[in-house]
mmCIF file of C-alpha atoms in Angstrom:
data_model
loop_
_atom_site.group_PDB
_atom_site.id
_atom_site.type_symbol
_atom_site.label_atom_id
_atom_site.label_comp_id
_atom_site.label_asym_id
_atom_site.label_seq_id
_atom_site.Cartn_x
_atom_site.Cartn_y
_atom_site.Cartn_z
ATOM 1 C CA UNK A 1 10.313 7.073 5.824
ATOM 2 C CA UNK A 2 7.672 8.941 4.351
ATOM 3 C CA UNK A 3 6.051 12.132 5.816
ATOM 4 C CA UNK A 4 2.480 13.799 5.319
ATOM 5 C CA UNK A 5 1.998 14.648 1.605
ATOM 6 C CA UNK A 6 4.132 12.263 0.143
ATOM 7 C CA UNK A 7 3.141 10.458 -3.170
ATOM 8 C CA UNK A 8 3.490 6.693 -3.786
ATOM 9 C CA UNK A 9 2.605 4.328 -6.083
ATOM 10 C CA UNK A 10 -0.071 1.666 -5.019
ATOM 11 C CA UNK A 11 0.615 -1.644 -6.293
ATOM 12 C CA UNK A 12 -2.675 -3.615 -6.151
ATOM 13 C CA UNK A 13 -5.643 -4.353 -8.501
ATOM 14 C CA UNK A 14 -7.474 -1.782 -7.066
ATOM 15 C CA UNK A 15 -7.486 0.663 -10.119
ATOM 16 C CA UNK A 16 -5.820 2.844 -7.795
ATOM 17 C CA UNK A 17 -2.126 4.375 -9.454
ATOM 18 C CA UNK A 18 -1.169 6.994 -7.324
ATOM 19 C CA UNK A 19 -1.371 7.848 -3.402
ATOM 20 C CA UNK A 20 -0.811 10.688 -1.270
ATOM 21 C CA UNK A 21 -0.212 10.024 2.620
ATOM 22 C CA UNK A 22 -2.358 12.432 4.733
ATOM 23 C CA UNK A 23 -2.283 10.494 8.141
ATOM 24 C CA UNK A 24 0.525 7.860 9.537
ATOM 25 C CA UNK A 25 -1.927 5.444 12.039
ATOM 26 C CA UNK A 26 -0.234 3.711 14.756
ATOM 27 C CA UNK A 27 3.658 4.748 15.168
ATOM 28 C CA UNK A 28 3.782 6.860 17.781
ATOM 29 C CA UNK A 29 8.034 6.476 17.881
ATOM 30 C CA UNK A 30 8.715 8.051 14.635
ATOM 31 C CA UNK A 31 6.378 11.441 14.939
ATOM 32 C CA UNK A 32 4.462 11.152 11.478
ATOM 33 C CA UNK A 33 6.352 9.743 9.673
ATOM 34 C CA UNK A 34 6.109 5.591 7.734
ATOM 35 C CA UNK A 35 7.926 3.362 7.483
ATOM 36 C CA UNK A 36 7.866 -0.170 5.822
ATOM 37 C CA UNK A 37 4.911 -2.091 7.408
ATOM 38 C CA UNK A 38 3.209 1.402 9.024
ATOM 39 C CA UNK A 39 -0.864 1.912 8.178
ATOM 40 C CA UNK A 40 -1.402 5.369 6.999
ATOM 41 C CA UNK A 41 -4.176 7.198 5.398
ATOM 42 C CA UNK A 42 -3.863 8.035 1.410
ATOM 43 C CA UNK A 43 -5.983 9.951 -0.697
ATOM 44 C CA UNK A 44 -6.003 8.796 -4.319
ATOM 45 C CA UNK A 45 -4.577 11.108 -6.573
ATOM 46 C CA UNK A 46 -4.938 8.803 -10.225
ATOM 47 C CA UNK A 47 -7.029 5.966 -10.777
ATOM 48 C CA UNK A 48 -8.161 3.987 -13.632
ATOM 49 C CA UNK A 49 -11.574 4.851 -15.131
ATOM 50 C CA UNK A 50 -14.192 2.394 -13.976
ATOM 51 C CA UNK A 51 -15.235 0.571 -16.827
ATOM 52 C CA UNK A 52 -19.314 -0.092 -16.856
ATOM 53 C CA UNK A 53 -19.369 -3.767 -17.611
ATOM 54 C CA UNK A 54 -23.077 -5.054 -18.324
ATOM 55 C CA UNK A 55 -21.185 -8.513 -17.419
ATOM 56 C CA UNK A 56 -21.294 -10.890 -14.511
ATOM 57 C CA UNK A 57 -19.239 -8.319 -12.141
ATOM 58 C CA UNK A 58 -19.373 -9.331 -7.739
ATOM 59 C CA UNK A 59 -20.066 -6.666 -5.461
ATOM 60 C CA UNK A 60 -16.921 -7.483 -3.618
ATOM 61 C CA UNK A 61 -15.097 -6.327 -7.050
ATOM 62 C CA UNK A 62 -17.216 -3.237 -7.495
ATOM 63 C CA UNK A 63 -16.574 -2.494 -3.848
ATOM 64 C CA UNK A 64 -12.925 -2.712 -4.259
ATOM 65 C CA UNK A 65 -12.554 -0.064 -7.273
ATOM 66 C CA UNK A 66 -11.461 3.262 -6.358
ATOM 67 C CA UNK A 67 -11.767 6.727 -7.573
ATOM 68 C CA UNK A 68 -10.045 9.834 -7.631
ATOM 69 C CA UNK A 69 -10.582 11.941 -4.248
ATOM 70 C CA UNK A 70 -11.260 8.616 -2.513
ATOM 71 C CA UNK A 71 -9.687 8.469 1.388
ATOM 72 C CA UNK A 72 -8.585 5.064 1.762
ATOM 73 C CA UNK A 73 -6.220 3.262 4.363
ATOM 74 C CA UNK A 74 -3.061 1.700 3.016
ATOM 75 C CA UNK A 75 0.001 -0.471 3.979
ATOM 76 C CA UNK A 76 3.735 1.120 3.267
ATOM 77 C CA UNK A 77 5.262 -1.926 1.436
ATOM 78 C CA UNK A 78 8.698 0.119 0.044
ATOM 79 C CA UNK A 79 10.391 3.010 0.543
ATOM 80 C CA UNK A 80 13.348 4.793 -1.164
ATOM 81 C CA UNK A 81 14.337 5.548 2.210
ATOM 82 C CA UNK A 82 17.088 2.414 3.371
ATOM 83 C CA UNK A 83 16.272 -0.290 5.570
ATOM 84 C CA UNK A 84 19.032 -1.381 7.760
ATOM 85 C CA UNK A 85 18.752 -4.775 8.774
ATOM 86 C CA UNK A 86 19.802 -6.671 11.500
ATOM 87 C CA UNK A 87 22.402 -8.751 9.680
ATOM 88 C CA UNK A 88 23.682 -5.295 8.244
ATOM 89 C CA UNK A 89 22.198 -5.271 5.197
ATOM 90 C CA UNK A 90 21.210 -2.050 3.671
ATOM 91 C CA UNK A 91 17.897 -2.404 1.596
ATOM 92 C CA UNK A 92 16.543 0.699 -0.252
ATOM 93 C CA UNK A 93 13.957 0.534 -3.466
ATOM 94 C CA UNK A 94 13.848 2.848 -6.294
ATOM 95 C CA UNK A 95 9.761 3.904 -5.262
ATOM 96 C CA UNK A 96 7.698 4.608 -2.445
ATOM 97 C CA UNK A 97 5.071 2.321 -2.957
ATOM 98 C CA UNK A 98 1.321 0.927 -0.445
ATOM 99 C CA UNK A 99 -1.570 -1.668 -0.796
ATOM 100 C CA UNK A 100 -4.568 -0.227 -0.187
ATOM 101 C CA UNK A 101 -6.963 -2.038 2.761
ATOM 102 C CA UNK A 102 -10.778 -2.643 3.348
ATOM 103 C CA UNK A 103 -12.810 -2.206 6.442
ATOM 104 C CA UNK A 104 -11.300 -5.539 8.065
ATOM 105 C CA UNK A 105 -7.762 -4.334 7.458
ATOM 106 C CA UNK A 106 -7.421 -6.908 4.654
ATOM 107 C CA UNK A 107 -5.503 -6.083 1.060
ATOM 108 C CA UNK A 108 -8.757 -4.623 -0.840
ATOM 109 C CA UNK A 109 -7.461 -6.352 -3.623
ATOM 110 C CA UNK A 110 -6.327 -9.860 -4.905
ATOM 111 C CA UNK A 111 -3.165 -9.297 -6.764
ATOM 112 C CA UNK A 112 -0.061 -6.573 -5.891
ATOM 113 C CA UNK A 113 2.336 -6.188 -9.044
ATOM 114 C CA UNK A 114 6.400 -5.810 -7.616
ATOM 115 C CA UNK A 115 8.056 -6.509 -5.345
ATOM 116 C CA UNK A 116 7.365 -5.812 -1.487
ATOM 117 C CA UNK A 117 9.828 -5.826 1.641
ATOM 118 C CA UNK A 118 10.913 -8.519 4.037
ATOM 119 C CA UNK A 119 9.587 -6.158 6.669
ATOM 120 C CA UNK A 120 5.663 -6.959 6.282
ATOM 121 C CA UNK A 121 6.452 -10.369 8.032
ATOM 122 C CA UNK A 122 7.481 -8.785 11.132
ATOM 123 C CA UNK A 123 4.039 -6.374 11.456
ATOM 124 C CA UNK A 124 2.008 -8.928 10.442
ATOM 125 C CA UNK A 125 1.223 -8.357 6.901
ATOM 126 C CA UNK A 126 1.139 -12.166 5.799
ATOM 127 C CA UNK A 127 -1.309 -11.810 3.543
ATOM 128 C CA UNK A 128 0.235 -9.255 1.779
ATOM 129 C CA UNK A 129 3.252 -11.162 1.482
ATOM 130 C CA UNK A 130 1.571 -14.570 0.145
ATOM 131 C CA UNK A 131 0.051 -12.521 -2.505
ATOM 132 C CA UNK A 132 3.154 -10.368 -4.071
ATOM 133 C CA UNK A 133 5.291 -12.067 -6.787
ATOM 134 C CA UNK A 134 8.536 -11.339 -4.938
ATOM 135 C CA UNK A 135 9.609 -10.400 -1.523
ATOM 136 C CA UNK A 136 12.855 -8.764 -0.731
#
């Protein structure tokens, strides 16, 4: 569960690194705070520097890069906080970590790096989960 001001790591393509929750959208049980699968509202804290390619470079790619100070909707896809499931399995990971989103509440990139939890299935995240490497 993660509260206002936490920091995670974003694990898309975005150029994003690092996030910091200032809003939890949609959970009205919990009282601000997100869990696994929860939308919430991240500023970024680190980013990559944007390269200026003189290349062949889409808009949708340009569109996609972030910058530091940039508000941005995201997807909690693991917490350190455990996950009890229903078969009694405990699940915790070792980061807090999001996906950041575009306007049509789509992953604003095309790749996430690490693993991401079984949970996304359930809120209906399938997208995110046919593009990480590993889900768990």
């Amino acid at each position: 569960m993660l509260g206002l001001k936490a920091t995670m790591s974003v694990i898309d393509n975005t150029g994003a690194l690092v996030a910091e929750c200032v809003n939890v959208l949609r959970n009205p049980s919990t009282r601000g705070l997100a869990r696994v699968g929860d939308e919430i509202v991240v500023v970024i804290q680190k980013a990559k520097p944007i390269a200026h390619t003189t290349g062949n470079v889409s808009a949708a790619a340009l569109a996609a890069r972030v910058r530091r100070g940039d508000v941005r909707r995201a997807v909690v896809v693991r917490t350190k906080k455990e996950i009890q499931r229903a078969d009694g399995r405990v699940v915790r990971f070792d980061d807090n970590a999001c996906v950041l989103l575009n306007n049509k509440k789509e992953p604003a990139g095309t790749r996430i790096n690490g693993a991401v939890s079984q949970e996304l299935r359930h809120h209906g995240w399938s997208k995110i989960l046919s593009l990480a490497p590993k889900v768990v």
